[in-house]
PDB file of C-alpha atoms in Angstrom:
ATOM      1  CA  UNK A   1      -0.612   0.389  -0.109  1.00 45.00           C
ATOM      2  CA  UNK A   2       1.454   2.978  -1.256  1.00 49.00           C
ATOM      3  CA  UNK A   3       2.159   5.920   2.183  1.00 49.00           C
ATOM      4  CA  UNK A   4      -0.198   9.292   2.034  1.00 49.00           C
ATOM      5  CA  UNK A   5       2.243  12.319   1.595  1.00 55.00           C
ATOM      6  CA  UNK A   6       1.193  15.699   0.461  1.00 71.00           C
ATOM      7  CA  UNK A   7       1.793  15.215  -3.119  1.00 76.00           C
ATOM      8  CA  UNK A   8       3.242  19.095  -4.545  1.00 80.00           C
ATOM      9  CA  UNK A   9       4.920  17.748  -7.837  1.00 88.00           C
ATOM     10  CA  UNK A  10       4.503  15.618 -10.219  1.00 92.00           C
ATOM     11  CA  UNK A  11       6.967  13.566 -12.550  1.00 92.00           C
ATOM     12  CA  UNK A  12       5.984  13.112 -16.149  1.00 92.00           C
ATOM     13  CA  UNK A  13       8.345   9.911 -17.398  1.00 88.00           C
ATOM     14  CA  UNK A  14       7.823  11.104 -21.060  1.00 86.00           C
ATOM     15  CA  UNK A  15       8.037   8.802 -24.521  1.00 85.00           C
ATOM     16  CA  UNK A  16      11.475   7.663 -22.790  1.00 82.00           C
ATOM     17  CA  UNK A  17      14.694   7.671 -20.843  1.00 83.00           C
ATOM     18  CA  UNK A  18      16.501   6.678 -23.836  1.00 84.00           C
ATOM     19  CA  UNK A  19      19.050   9.775 -24.197  1.00 84.00           C
ATOM     20  CA  UNK A  20      19.361   9.205 -28.763  1.00 87.00           C
ATOM     21  CA  UNK A  21      15.623   8.514 -28.939  1.00 88.00           C
ATOM     22  CA  UNK A  22      15.104  12.253 -26.902  1.00 90.00           C
ATOM     23  CA  UNK A  23      17.226  13.759 -29.594  1.00 92.00           C
ATOM     24  CA  UNK A  24      15.332  12.040 -32.340  1.00 93.00           C
ATOM     25  CA  UNK A  25      11.621  12.785 -30.285  1.00 92.00           C
ATOM     26  CA  UNK A  26      12.757  16.485 -29.656  1.00 94.00           C
ATOM     27  CA  UNK A  27      13.768  16.948 -33.263  1.00 95.00           C
ATOM     28  CA  UNK A  28      10.326  15.148 -34.768  1.00 94.00           C
ATOM     29  CA  UNK A  29       8.298  17.386 -32.192  1.00 94.00           C
ATOM     30  CA  UNK A  30      10.037  20.552 -32.477  1.00 96.00           C
ATOM     31  CA  UNK A  31      10.070  19.987 -36.680  1.00 95.00           C
ATOM     32  CA  UNK A  32       6.166  18.665 -36.337  1.00 94.00           C
ATOM     33  CA  UNK A  33       5.038  21.781 -34.055  1.00 95.00           C
ATOM     34  CA  UNK A  34       7.176  24.609 -35.807  1.00 95.00           C
ATOM     35  CA  UNK A  35       5.095  23.518 -39.190  1.00 93.00           C
ATOM     36  CA  UNK A  36       1.670  23.321 -37.442  1.00 93.00           C
ATOM     37  CA  UNK A  37       1.825  26.670 -36.082  1.00 94.00           C
ATOM     38  CA  UNK A  38       2.784  27.901 -39.039  1.00 92.00           C
ATOM     39  CA  UNK A  39      -0.071  26.188 -41.379  1.00 90.00           C
ATOM     40  CA  UNK A  40      -2.584  26.829 -38.774  1.00 92.00           C
ATOM     41  CA  UNK A  41      -1.550  30.578 -38.331  1.00 93.00           C
ATOM     42  CA  UNK A  42      -1.659  30.678 -42.513  1.00 89.00           C
ATOM     43  CA  UNK A  43      -4.930  29.467 -42.295  1.00 89.00           C
ATOM     44  CA  UNK A  44      -5.826  32.117 -39.559  1.00 91.00           C
ATOM     45  CA  UNK A  45      -4.063  34.852 -41.130  1.00 89.00           C
ATOM     46  CA  UNK A  46      -5.602  34.399 -44.748  1.00 87.00           C
ATOM     47  CA  UNK A  47      -9.613  34.093 -43.820  1.00 88.00           C
ATOM     48  CA  UNK A  48      -8.409  37.320 -42.233  1.00 88.00           C
ATOM     49  CA  UNK A  49      -6.802  38.614 -45.112  1.00 84.00           C
ATOM     50  CA  UNK A  50      -8.362  38.140 -47.867  1.00 79.00           C
ATOM     51  CA  UNK A  51     -12.445  39.125 -49.271  1.00 77.00           C
ATOM     52  CA  UNK A  52     -12.630  35.865 -50.707  1.00 79.00           C
ATOM     53  CA  UNK A  53     -12.417  33.795 -47.983  1.00 82.00           C
ATOM     54  CA  UNK A  54     -15.496  35.950 -45.782  1.00 86.00           C
ATOM     55  CA  UNK A  55     -17.514  32.724 -45.837  1.00 88.00           C
ATOM     56  CA  UNK A  56     -18.628  30.036 -43.185  1.00 91.00           C
ATOM     57  CA  UNK A  57     -16.713  27.345 -44.327  1.00 88.00           C
ATOM     58  CA  UNK A  58     -13.577  29.669 -43.370  1.00 89.00           C
ATOM     59  CA  UNK A  59     -14.886  31.118 -40.582  1.00 93.00           C
ATOM     60  CA  UNK A  60     -14.947  28.058 -39.007  1.00 93.00           C
ATOM     61  CA  UNK A  61     -11.201  26.910 -40.905  1.00 90.00           C
ATOM     62  CA  UNK A  62     -10.259  30.025 -39.272  1.00 92.00           C
ATOM     63  CA  UNK A  63     -11.492  29.139 -35.488  1.00 94.00           C
ATOM     64  CA  UNK A  64     -10.169  25.717 -36.306  1.00 93.00           C
ATOM     65  CA  UNK A  65      -7.065  26.446 -36.624  1.00 93.00           C
ATOM     66  CA  UNK A  66      -7.125  28.230 -33.676  1.00 95.00           C
ATOM     67  CA  UNK A  67      -8.220  25.438 -31.203  1.00 94.00           C
ATOM     68  CA  UNK A  68      -5.231  23.048 -33.376  1.00 93.00           C
ATOM     69  CA  UNK A  69      -2.588  25.790 -32.320  1.00 95.00           C
ATOM     70  CA  UNK A  70      -4.314  26.441 -28.906  1.00 95.00           C
ATOM     71  CA  UNK A  71      -4.300  22.465 -27.853  1.00 94.00           C
ATOM     72  CA  UNK A  72      -0.730  21.744 -29.032  1.00 94.00           C
ATOM     73  CA  UNK A  73       0.800  24.816 -27.297  1.00 95.00           C
ATOM     74  CA  UNK A  74      -1.054  23.503 -24.211  1.00 94.00           C
ATOM     75  CA  UNK A  75       0.968  20.356 -24.492  1.00 93.00           C
ATOM     76  CA  UNK A  76       3.785  20.068 -26.631  1.00 94.00           C
ATOM     77  CA  UNK A  77       6.074  23.232 -26.148  1.00 95.00           C
ATOM     78  CA  UNK A  78       6.280  22.249 -22.295  1.00 93.00           C
ATOM     79  CA  UNK A  79       7.691  18.441 -23.094  1.00 94.00           C
ATOM     80  CA  UNK A  80       9.892  19.948 -25.283  1.00 95.00           C
ATOM     81  CA  UNK A  81      11.731  22.248 -22.729  1.00 94.00           C
ATOM     82  CA  UNK A  82      11.515  18.935 -20.492  1.00 93.00           C
ATOM     83  CA  UNK A  83      14.308  17.334 -22.897  1.00 92.00           C
ATOM     84  CA  UNK A  84      16.373  19.643 -23.219  1.00 92.00           C
ATOM     85  CA  UNK A  85      16.584  21.032 -19.346  1.00 91.00           C
ATOM     86  CA  UNK A  86      16.125  17.201 -18.544  1.00 89.00           C
ATOM     87  CA  UNK A  87      13.121  18.944 -15.866  1.00 90.00           C
ATOM     88  CA  UNK A  88      10.476  16.567 -15.709  1.00 91.00           C
ATOM     89  CA  UNK A  89       9.176  17.753 -12.870  1.00 93.00           C
ATOM     90  CA  UNK A  90       5.572  19.922 -12.765  1.00 92.00           C
ATOM     91  CA  UNK A  91       3.633  20.979  -9.972  1.00 90.00           C
ATOM     92  CA  UNK A  92       0.076  20.299  -9.192  1.00 88.00           C
ATOM     93  CA  UNK A  93      -1.700  23.277 -10.081  1.00 87.00           C
ATOM     94  CA  UNK A  94       0.609  23.784 -13.199  1.00 91.00           C
ATOM     95  CA  UNK A  95      -0.354  19.938 -14.179  1.00 91.00           C
ATOM     96  CA  UNK A  96      -4.018  20.435 -13.876  1.00 90.00           C
ATOM     97  CA  UNK A  97      -3.882  23.799 -15.507  1.00 91.00           C
ATOM     98  CA  UNK A  98      -2.593  21.508 -18.192  1.00 93.00           C
ATOM     99  CA  UNK A  99      -5.426  19.144 -18.234  1.00 90.00           C
ATOM    100  CA  UNK A 100      -8.082  21.854 -17.741  1.00 91.00           C
ATOM    101  CA  UNK A 101      -6.799  23.735 -20.762  1.00 93.00           C
ATOM    102  CA  UNK A 102      -6.296  20.402 -23.155  1.00 92.00           C
ATOM    103  CA  UNK A 103      -9.813  19.142 -22.477  1.00 90.00           C
ATOM    104  CA  UNK A 104     -11.773  22.187 -23.458  1.00 93.00           C
ATOM    105  CA  UNK A 105      -9.765  23.190 -26.313  1.00 94.00           C
ATOM    106  CA  UNK A 106      -9.684  19.172 -27.490  1.00 91.00           C
ATOM    107  CA  UNK A 107     -13.801  19.129 -26.666  1.00 92.00           C
ATOM    108  CA  UNK A 108     -14.506  22.332 -28.040  1.00 94.00           C
ATOM    109  CA  UNK A 109     -12.760  20.526 -31.771  1.00 92.00           C
ATOM    110  CA  UNK A 110     -15.056  18.133 -31.412  1.00 91.00           C
ATOM    111  CA  UNK A 111     -18.417  19.822 -31.351  1.00 94.00           C
ATOM    112  CA  UNK A 112     -16.834  21.970 -34.116  1.00 94.00           C
ATOM    113  CA  UNK A 113     -16.083  19.333 -36.282  1.00 91.00           C
ATOM    114  CA  UNK A 114     -20.602  18.600 -35.977  1.00 92.00           C
ATOM    115  CA  UNK A 115     -21.046  22.239 -36.683  1.00 94.00           C
ATOM    116  CA  UNK A 116     -18.258  22.195 -39.749  1.00 91.00           C
ATOM    117  CA  UNK A 117     -19.873  19.238 -40.895  1.00 90.00           C
ATOM    118  CA  UNK A 118     -23.633  20.509 -40.453  1.00 93.00           C
ATOM    119  CA  UNK A 119     -21.943  23.529 -42.332  1.00 92.00           C
ATOM    120  CA  UNK A 120     -21.061  21.267 -45.311  1.00 88.00           C
ATOM    121  CA  UNK A 121     -24.608  20.158 -45.345  1.00 90.00           C
ATOM    122  CA  UNK A 122     -26.230  23.328 -45.641  1.00 92.00           C
ATOM    123  CA  UNK A 123     -23.948  24.330 -48.986  1.00 88.00           C
ATOM    124  CA  UNK A 124     -24.565  21.177 -50.515  1.00 86.00           C
ATOM    125  CA  UNK A 125     -28.140  19.626 -49.700  1.00 87.00           C
ATOM    126  CA  UNK A 126     -29.713  23.453 -49.357  1.00 89.00           C
ATOM    127  CA  UNK A 127     -27.532  26.166 -51.441  1.00 87.00           C
ATOM    128  CA  UNK A 128     -30.444  28.618 -51.792  1.00 89.00           C
ATOM    129  CA  UNK A 129     -30.983  29.207 -48.301  1.00 90.00           C
ATOM    130  CA  UNK A 130     -27.180  28.936 -47.122  1.00 91.00           C
ATOM    131  CA  UNK A 131     -26.522  32.224 -46.774  1.00 89.00           C
ATOM    132  CA  UNK A 132     -29.676  32.984 -44.749  1.00 91.00           C
ATOM    133  CA  UNK A 133     -29.054  29.895 -42.412  1.00 92.00           C
ATOM    134  CA  UNK A 134     -25.252  30.147 -42.126  1.00 93.00           C
ATOM    135  CA  UNK A 135     -25.230  33.713 -41.432  1.00 92.00           C
ATOM    136  CA  UNK A 136     -22.748  35.725 -39.147  1.00 92.00           C
ATOM    137  CA  UNK A 137     -25.160  35.819 -35.757  1.00 94.00           C
ATOM    138  CA  UNK A 138     -25.102  32.084 -36.093  1.00 94.00           C
ATOM    139  CA  UNK A 139     -21.766  31.029 -37.016  1.00 95.00           C
ATOM    140  CA  UNK A 140     -20.895  32.795 -34.101  1.00 96.00           C
ATOM    141  CA  UNK A 141     -23.200  31.492 -31.757  1.00 96.00           C
ATOM    142  CA  UNK A 142     -22.606  28.185 -32.900  1.00 95.00           C
ATOM    143  CA  UNK A 143     -18.586  28.953 -32.118  1.00 96.00           C
ATOM    144  CA  UNK A 144     -19.639  29.901 -29.007  1.00 95.00           C
ATOM    145  CA  UNK A 145     -21.538  27.175 -27.786  1.00 95.00           C
ATOM    146  CA  UNK A 146     -18.763  24.339 -28.520  1.00 95.00           C
ATOM    147  CA  UNK A 147     -16.418  26.431 -26.472  1.00 94.00           C
ATOM    148  CA  UNK A 148     -19.348  27.115 -23.837  1.00 94.00           C
ATOM    149  CA  UNK A 149     -20.305  23.111 -23.725  1.00 93.00           C
ATOM    150  CA  UNK A 150     -16.305  21.995 -23.541  1.00 92.00           C
ATOM    151  CA  UNK A 151     -15.932  23.749 -20.482  1.00 91.00           C
ATOM    152  CA  UNK A 152     -19.998  22.917 -19.128  1.00 89.00           C
ATOM    153  CA  UNK A 153     -18.006  19.201 -20.150  1.00 87.00           C
ATOM    154  CA  UNK A 154     -14.948  19.828 -18.477  1.00 86.00           C
ATOM    155  CA  UNK A 155     -15.543  21.566 -15.005  1.00 82.00           C
ATOM    156  CA  UNK A 156     -17.232  18.934 -12.692  1.00 79.00           C
ATOM    157  CA  UNK A 157     -14.468  16.611 -13.538  1.00 75.00           C
ATOM    158  CA  UNK A 158     -11.461  18.743 -12.999  1.00 75.00           C
ATOM    159  CA  UNK A 159     -13.163  20.554  -9.899  1.00 77.00           C
ATOM    160  CA  UNK A 160     -13.475  17.014  -7.861  1.00 77.00           C
ATOM    161  CA  UNK A 161     -10.113  15.955  -9.343  1.00 77.00           C
ATOM    162  CA  UNK A 162      -8.511  18.794  -7.178  1.00 75.00           C
ATOM    163  CA  UNK A 163     -10.087  17.320  -3.979  1.00 78.00           C
ATOM    164  CA  UNK A 164      -7.846  13.733  -4.996  1.00 81.00           C
ATOM    165  CA  UNK A 165      -5.122  12.694  -2.453  1.00 82.00           C
ATOM    166  CA  UNK A 166      -2.048  11.683  -4.260  1.00 85.00           C
ATOM    167  CA  UNK A 167       0.404   8.742  -2.855  1.00 83.00           C
ATOM    168  CA  UNK A 168       2.261   9.151  -5.934  1.00 83.00           C
ATOM    169  CA  UNK A 169       3.799  11.432  -8.618  1.00 86.00           C
ATOM    170  CA  UNK A 170       5.118   9.433 -11.457  1.00 88.00           C
ATOM    171  CA  UNK A 171       2.866  10.034 -14.516  1.00 88.00           C
ATOM    172  CA  UNK A 172       3.528   7.733 -17.164  1.00 85.00           C
ATOM    173  CA  UNK A 173       2.922  10.343 -19.973  1.00 87.00           C
ATOM    174  CA  UNK A 174       4.564  13.297 -21.992  1.00 90.00           C
ATOM    175  CA  UNK A 175       1.574  15.570 -20.505  1.00 90.00           C
ATOM    176  CA  UNK A 176      -0.852  15.794 -17.851  1.00 89.00           C
ATOM    177  CA  UNK A 177      -3.520  13.462 -19.103  1.00 85.00           C
ATOM    178  CA  UNK A 178      -6.581  12.819 -16.719  1.00 81.00           C
ATOM    179  CA  UNK A 179      -6.180   8.399 -16.502  1.00 80.00           C
ATOM    180  CA  UNK A 180      -2.396   8.731 -15.671  1.00 83.00           C
ATOM    181  CA  UNK A 181      -3.342  11.125 -12.421  1.00 85.00           C
ATOM    182  CA  UNK A 182      -6.262   8.541 -11.014  1.00 83.00           C
ATOM    183  CA  UNK A 183      -3.687   6.067 -11.128  1.00 83.00           C
ATOM    184  CA  UNK A 184      -1.649   8.327  -9.039  1.00 85.00           C
ATOM    185  CA  UNK A 185      -4.785   8.742  -6.218  1.00 83.00           C
ATOM    186  CA  UNK A 186      -4.689   7.202  -2.913  1.00 84.00           C
ATOM    187  CA  UNK A 187      -9.102   8.061  -3.020  1.00 78.00           C
ATOM    188  CA  UNK A 188     -10.981   5.140  -4.555  1.00 77.00           C
ATOM    189  CA  UNK A 189     -11.706   6.962  -8.247  1.00 75.00           C
ATOM    190  CA  UNK A 190     -14.036   4.501  -9.806  1.00 79.00           C
ATOM    191  CA  UNK A 191     -16.799   6.946  -9.622  1.00 79.00           C
ATOM    192  CA  UNK A 192     -14.507   9.411 -11.025  1.00 79.00           C
ATOM    193  CA  UNK A 193     -13.255   6.592 -13.581  1.00 78.00           C
ATOM    194  CA  UNK A 194     -16.914   6.259 -14.779  1.00 80.00           C
ATOM    195  CA  UNK A 195     -17.956   9.908 -14.749  1.00 79.00           C
ATOM    196  CA  UNK A 196     -14.804  10.470 -17.403  1.00 78.00           C
ATOM    197  CA  UNK A 197     -16.323   7.152 -18.772  1.00 79.00           C
ATOM    198  CA  UNK A 198     -19.672   8.840 -19.392  1.00 82.00           C
ATOM    199  CA  UNK A 199     -18.644  12.011 -20.738  1.00 80.00           C
ATOM    200  CA  UNK A 200     -16.387  10.673 -23.498  1.00 81.00           C
ATOM    201  CA  UNK A 201     -18.770   9.070 -24.768  1.00 83.00           C
ATOM    202  CA  UNK A 202     -21.594  11.529 -24.931  1.00 83.00           C
ATOM    203  CA  UNK A 203     -18.485  14.563 -26.338  1.00 85.00           C
ATOM    204  CA  UNK A 204     -17.351  11.619 -28.554  1.00 86.00           C
ATOM    205  CA  UNK A 205     -20.095   9.449 -29.928  1.00 86.00           C
ATOM    206  CA  UNK A 206     -22.837  12.304 -30.250  1.00 89.00           C
ATOM    207  CA  UNK A 207     -20.836  14.308 -32.037  1.00 90.00           C
ATOM    208  CA  UNK A 208     -19.834  11.658 -34.030  1.00 89.00           C
ATOM    209  CA  UNK A 209     -22.861  10.792 -34.584  1.00 91.00           C
ATOM    210  CA  UNK A 210     -24.225  14.333 -35.495  1.00 91.00           C
ATOM    211  CA  UNK A 211     -21.184  14.234 -37.796  1.00 90.00           C
ATOM    212  CA  UNK A 212     -21.879  11.036 -39.366  1.00 90.00           C
ATOM    213  CA  UNK A 213     -25.864  12.042 -40.090  1.00 92.00           C
ATOM    214  CA  UNK A 214     -24.464  14.870 -41.755  1.00 89.00           C
ATOM    215  CA  UNK A 215     -22.055  13.615 -43.947  1.00 87.00           C
ATOM    216  CA  UNK A 216     -25.081  10.729 -44.791  1.00 88.00           C
ATOM    217  CA  UNK A 217     -27.392  13.331 -46.386  1.00 88.00           C
ATOM    218  CA  UNK A 218     -24.427  14.897 -47.893  1.00 86.00           C
ATOM    219  CA  UNK A 219     -23.564  12.110 -49.879  1.00 84.00           C
ATOM    220  CA  UNK A 220     -27.497  11.080 -50.393  1.00 85.00           C
ATOM    221  CA  UNK A 221     -27.407  14.966 -52.002  1.00 84.00           C
ATOM    222  CA  UNK A 222     -24.116  14.102 -54.131  1.00 82.00           C
ATOM    223  CA  UNK A 223     -25.171  10.662 -55.435  1.00 80.00           C
ATOM    224  CA  UNK A 224     -28.774  12.660 -57.321  1.00 79.00           C
ATOM    225  CA  UNK A 225     -26.235  15.309 -59.006  1.00 75.00           C
ATOM    226  CA  UNK A 226     -26.576  15.479 -62.488  1.00 75.00           C
ATOM    227  CA  UNK A 227     -23.173  16.566 -63.533  1.00 74.00           C
ATOM    228  CA  UNK A 228     -19.761  14.552 -62.827  1.00 73.00           C
ATOM    229  CA  UNK A 229     -17.762  17.465 -62.111  1.00 72.00           C
ATOM    230  CA  UNK A 230     -20.154  18.440 -59.590  1.00 68.00           C
ATOM    231  CA  UNK A 231     -20.090  15.291 -57.913  1.00 69.00           C
ATOM    232  CA  UNK A 232     -16.480  15.047 -57.789  1.00 71.00           C
ATOM    233  CA  UNK A 233     -15.964  18.195 -56.782  1.00 67.00           C
ATOM    234  CA  UNK A 234     -18.647  17.957 -53.609  1.00 67.00           C
ATOM    235  CA  UNK A 235     -16.760  14.716 -53.087  1.00 70.00           C
ATOM    236  CA  UNK A 236     -13.451  16.514 -52.908  1.00 68.00           C
ATOM    237  CA  UNK A 237     -14.514  18.676 -50.350  1.00 65.00           C
ATOM    238  CA  UNK A 238     -16.219  15.907 -48.373  1.00 70.00           C
ATOM    239  CA  UNK A 239     -13.398  14.015 -48.190  1.00 70.00           C
ATOM    240  CA  UNK A 240     -10.681  16.000 -46.927  1.00 68.00           C
ATOM    241  CA  UNK A 241     -12.625  16.633 -43.981  1.00 71.00           C
ATOM    242  CA  UNK A 242     -13.768  13.230 -43.604  1.00 74.00           C
ATOM    243  CA  UNK A 243      -9.559  12.393 -43.236  1.00 75.00           C
ATOM    244  CA  UNK A 244     -10.181  15.308 -40.312  1.00 75.00           C
ATOM    245  CA  UNK A 245     -13.026  12.866 -38.941  1.00 78.00           C
ATOM    246  CA  UNK A 246     -11.740   9.559 -38.657  1.00 77.00           C
ATOM    247  CA  UNK A 247      -8.091  10.942 -37.456  1.00 77.00           C
ATOM    248  CA  UNK A 248      -9.627  12.864 -34.361  1.00 78.00           C
ATOM    249  CA  UNK A 249     -12.029  10.332 -33.667  1.00 79.00           C
ATOM    250  CA  UNK A 250     -10.259   7.463 -33.847  1.00 76.00           C
ATOM    251  CA  UNK A 251      -7.417   8.330 -31.591  1.00 73.00           C
ATOM    252  CA  UNK A 252      -9.803  10.073 -29.026  1.00 76.00           C
ATOM    253  CA  UNK A 253     -12.130   6.949 -28.459  1.00 73.00           C
ATOM    254  CA  UNK A 254      -9.043   4.670 -28.405  1.00 71.00           C
ATOM    255  CA  UNK A 255      -7.598   7.029 -25.055  1.00 69.00           C
ATOM    256  CA  UNK A 256     -10.816   8.021 -23.875  1.00 68.00           C
ATOM    257  CA  UNK A 257     -13.640   5.172 -23.798  1.00 66.00           C
ATOM    258  CA  UNK A 258     -12.451   3.016 -21.786  1.00 58.00           C
ATOM    259  CA  UNK A 259     -13.874   2.421 -18.199  1.00 48.00           C
ATOM    260  CA  UNK A 260     -10.267   1.624 -17.026  1.00 49.00           C
ATOM    261  CA  UNK A 261      -7.176   4.007 -15.943  1.00 44.00           C
ATOM    262  CA  UNK A 262      -5.035   1.293 -15.852  1.00 49.00           C
ATOM    263  CA  UNK A 263      -5.453  -0.039 -19.673  1.00 50.00           C
ATOM    264  CA  UNK A 264      -2.792   0.648 -22.191  1.00 58.00           C
ATOM    265  CA  UNK A 265      -1.168   3.706 -20.636  1.00 61.00           C
ATOM    266  CA  UNK A 266       2.168   3.086 -22.749  1.00 63.00           C
ATOM    267  CA  UNK A 267       0.226   2.977 -26.083  1.00 68.00           C
ATOM    268  CA  UNK A 268      -1.485   5.710 -25.360  1.00 73.00           C
ATOM    269  CA  UNK A 269       1.276   8.034 -25.630  1.00 80.00           C
ATOM    270  CA  UNK A 270       1.688   6.666 -29.621  1.00 76.00           C
ATOM    271  CA  UNK A 271      -2.056   7.891 -30.140  1.00 78.00           C
ATOM    272  CA  UNK A 272      -1.128  11.055 -28.325  1.00 83.00           C
ATOM    273  CA  UNK A 273       1.319  12.147 -29.636  1.00 85.00           C
ATOM    274  CA  UNK A 274      -1.228  11.280 -33.353  1.00 81.00           C
ATOM    275  CA  UNK A 275      -3.609  13.675 -31.773  1.00 84.00           C
ATOM    276  CA  UNK A 276      -1.523  16.685 -30.322  1.00 87.00           C
ATOM    277  CA  UNK A 277       1.483  16.607 -32.854  1.00 87.00           C
ATOM    278  CA  UNK A 278       1.275  14.891 -35.708  1.00 85.00           C
ATOM    279  CA  UNK A 279      -2.758  16.494 -36.550  1.00 84.00           C
ATOM    280  CA  UNK A 280      -2.037  19.949 -36.319  1.00 88.00           C
ATOM    281  CA  UNK A 281       0.483  19.639 -38.718  1.00 87.00           C
ATOM    282  CA  UNK A 282      -1.874  17.412 -41.556  1.00 82.00           C
ATOM    283  CA  UNK A 283      -5.308  19.390 -40.763  1.00 79.00           C
ATOM    284  CA  UNK A 284      -4.481  22.354 -42.370  1.00 80.00           C
ATOM    285  CA  UNK A 285      -3.202  20.899 -45.654  1.00 77.00           C
ATOM    286  CA  UNK A 286      -5.974  18.883 -45.432  1.00 76.00           C
ATOM    287  CA  UNK A 287      -8.904  20.882 -44.761  1.00 69.00           C
ATOM    288  CA  UNK A 288      -7.296  23.797 -46.923  1.00 66.00           C
ATOM    289  CA  UNK A 289      -3.891  24.701 -47.688  1.00 59.00           C
ATOM    290  CA  UNK A 290      -4.512  22.008 -51.553  1.00 60.00           C
ATOM    291  CA  UNK A 291      -7.875  24.174 -51.931  1.00 68.00           C
ATOM    292  CA  UNK A 292      -7.950  25.826 -55.065  1.00 70.00           C
ATOM    293  CA  UNK A 293      -9.320  29.476 -53.404  1.00 73.00           C
ATOM    294  CA  UNK A 294      -7.407  29.071 -50.735  1.00 75.00           C
ATOM    295  CA  UNK A 295      -4.207  28.819 -53.093  1.00 72.00           C
ATOM    296  CA  UNK A 296      -5.083  32.088 -55.248  1.00 76.00           C
ATOM    297  CA  UNK A 297      -5.672  33.676 -51.767  1.00 75.00           C
ATOM    298  CA  UNK A 298      -2.357  32.631 -50.539  1.00 75.00           C
ATOM    299  CA  UNK A 299      -0.796  33.721 -53.583  1.00 75.00           C
ATOM    300  CA  UNK A 300      -2.395  37.071 -53.704  1.00 74.00           C
ATOM    301  CA  UNK A 301      -1.348  37.800 -50.314  1.00 73.00           C
ATOM    302  CA  UNK A 302       1.993  37.016 -51.284  1.00 75.00           C
ATOM    303  CA  UNK A 303       2.067  38.998 -54.101  1.00 74.00           C
ATOM    304  CA  UNK A 304       0.516  42.463 -51.939  1.00 74.00           C
ATOM    305  CA  UNK A 305       3.287  42.014 -49.392  1.00 70.00           C
ATOM    306  CA  UNK A 306       5.934  41.928 -51.835  1.00 70.00           C
ATOM    307  CA  UNK A 307       4.991  44.987 -53.991  1.00 67.00           C
ATOM    308  CA  UNK A 308       4.435  46.829 -50.018  1.00 61.00           C
ATOM    309  CA  UNK A 309       8.289  46.055 -49.277  1.00 61.00           C
ATOM    310  CA  UNK A 310       9.108  46.824 -52.183  1.00 59.00           C
ATOM    311  CA  UNK A 311       8.299  50.367 -52.595  1.00 58.00           C
TER     312      UNK A 311
END
């Protein structure tokens, strides 16, 4: 039985203790982080600067990029610093702050994915009413709702967690995730694990159901298009969105929809890397940077900046 002592700091074990692998991991994560920040900031700036991208779809992509930057910045930079300084300790307060922020941004992303799928449904299935249904006020309300729902779902679990007593300080992860923290508690955490499990189901499966309903109706509408070119264009847009949905939901369902905090923690680290480091790099390219309209907007902004600097 573990002794009950006042734990004020945790130790994040990271991914490996091998110095050579740590160098490889640092370079990989540093490059991935820089690319993710660059790609997502590009999307945000383009949607702000180019008048052709002032549409609901690009408004939501801008917010999605903001959440991507926020989520990856919550976890990856601190891990990179710990590799360089070889200081793996983190205060309990900082750990719960990281946990709170990561869950807020992550959950908001899932609800935003559901909103984005609805936006595509209206655009493809009800094109004549699109501008009326998805007006600026509605878009702002939908994004605000995503953030408020995320806050509502995260707050109870984090508040209850603050009352826990810890018998150990070693977290088997590279960031403060919920399950590894519960593993350290001296308290009976079965009810909290059940609560975590229920919230994960509510968040992931509910939003996934909304996404699948929207894309199911979109697919049904696309198949009725008379023109092969129309079908190709619609399928191209939706397929890129579905890739993001598959990566986001697949990884998080694997990590969080399980009843025990003891299971698959080492494997979860690899899945977390996919969610926190790789997905933010891929999403700007999948969603926007290969889009013809975005490419044109990027060229226009570069030309404008070049002219301004040459004067």
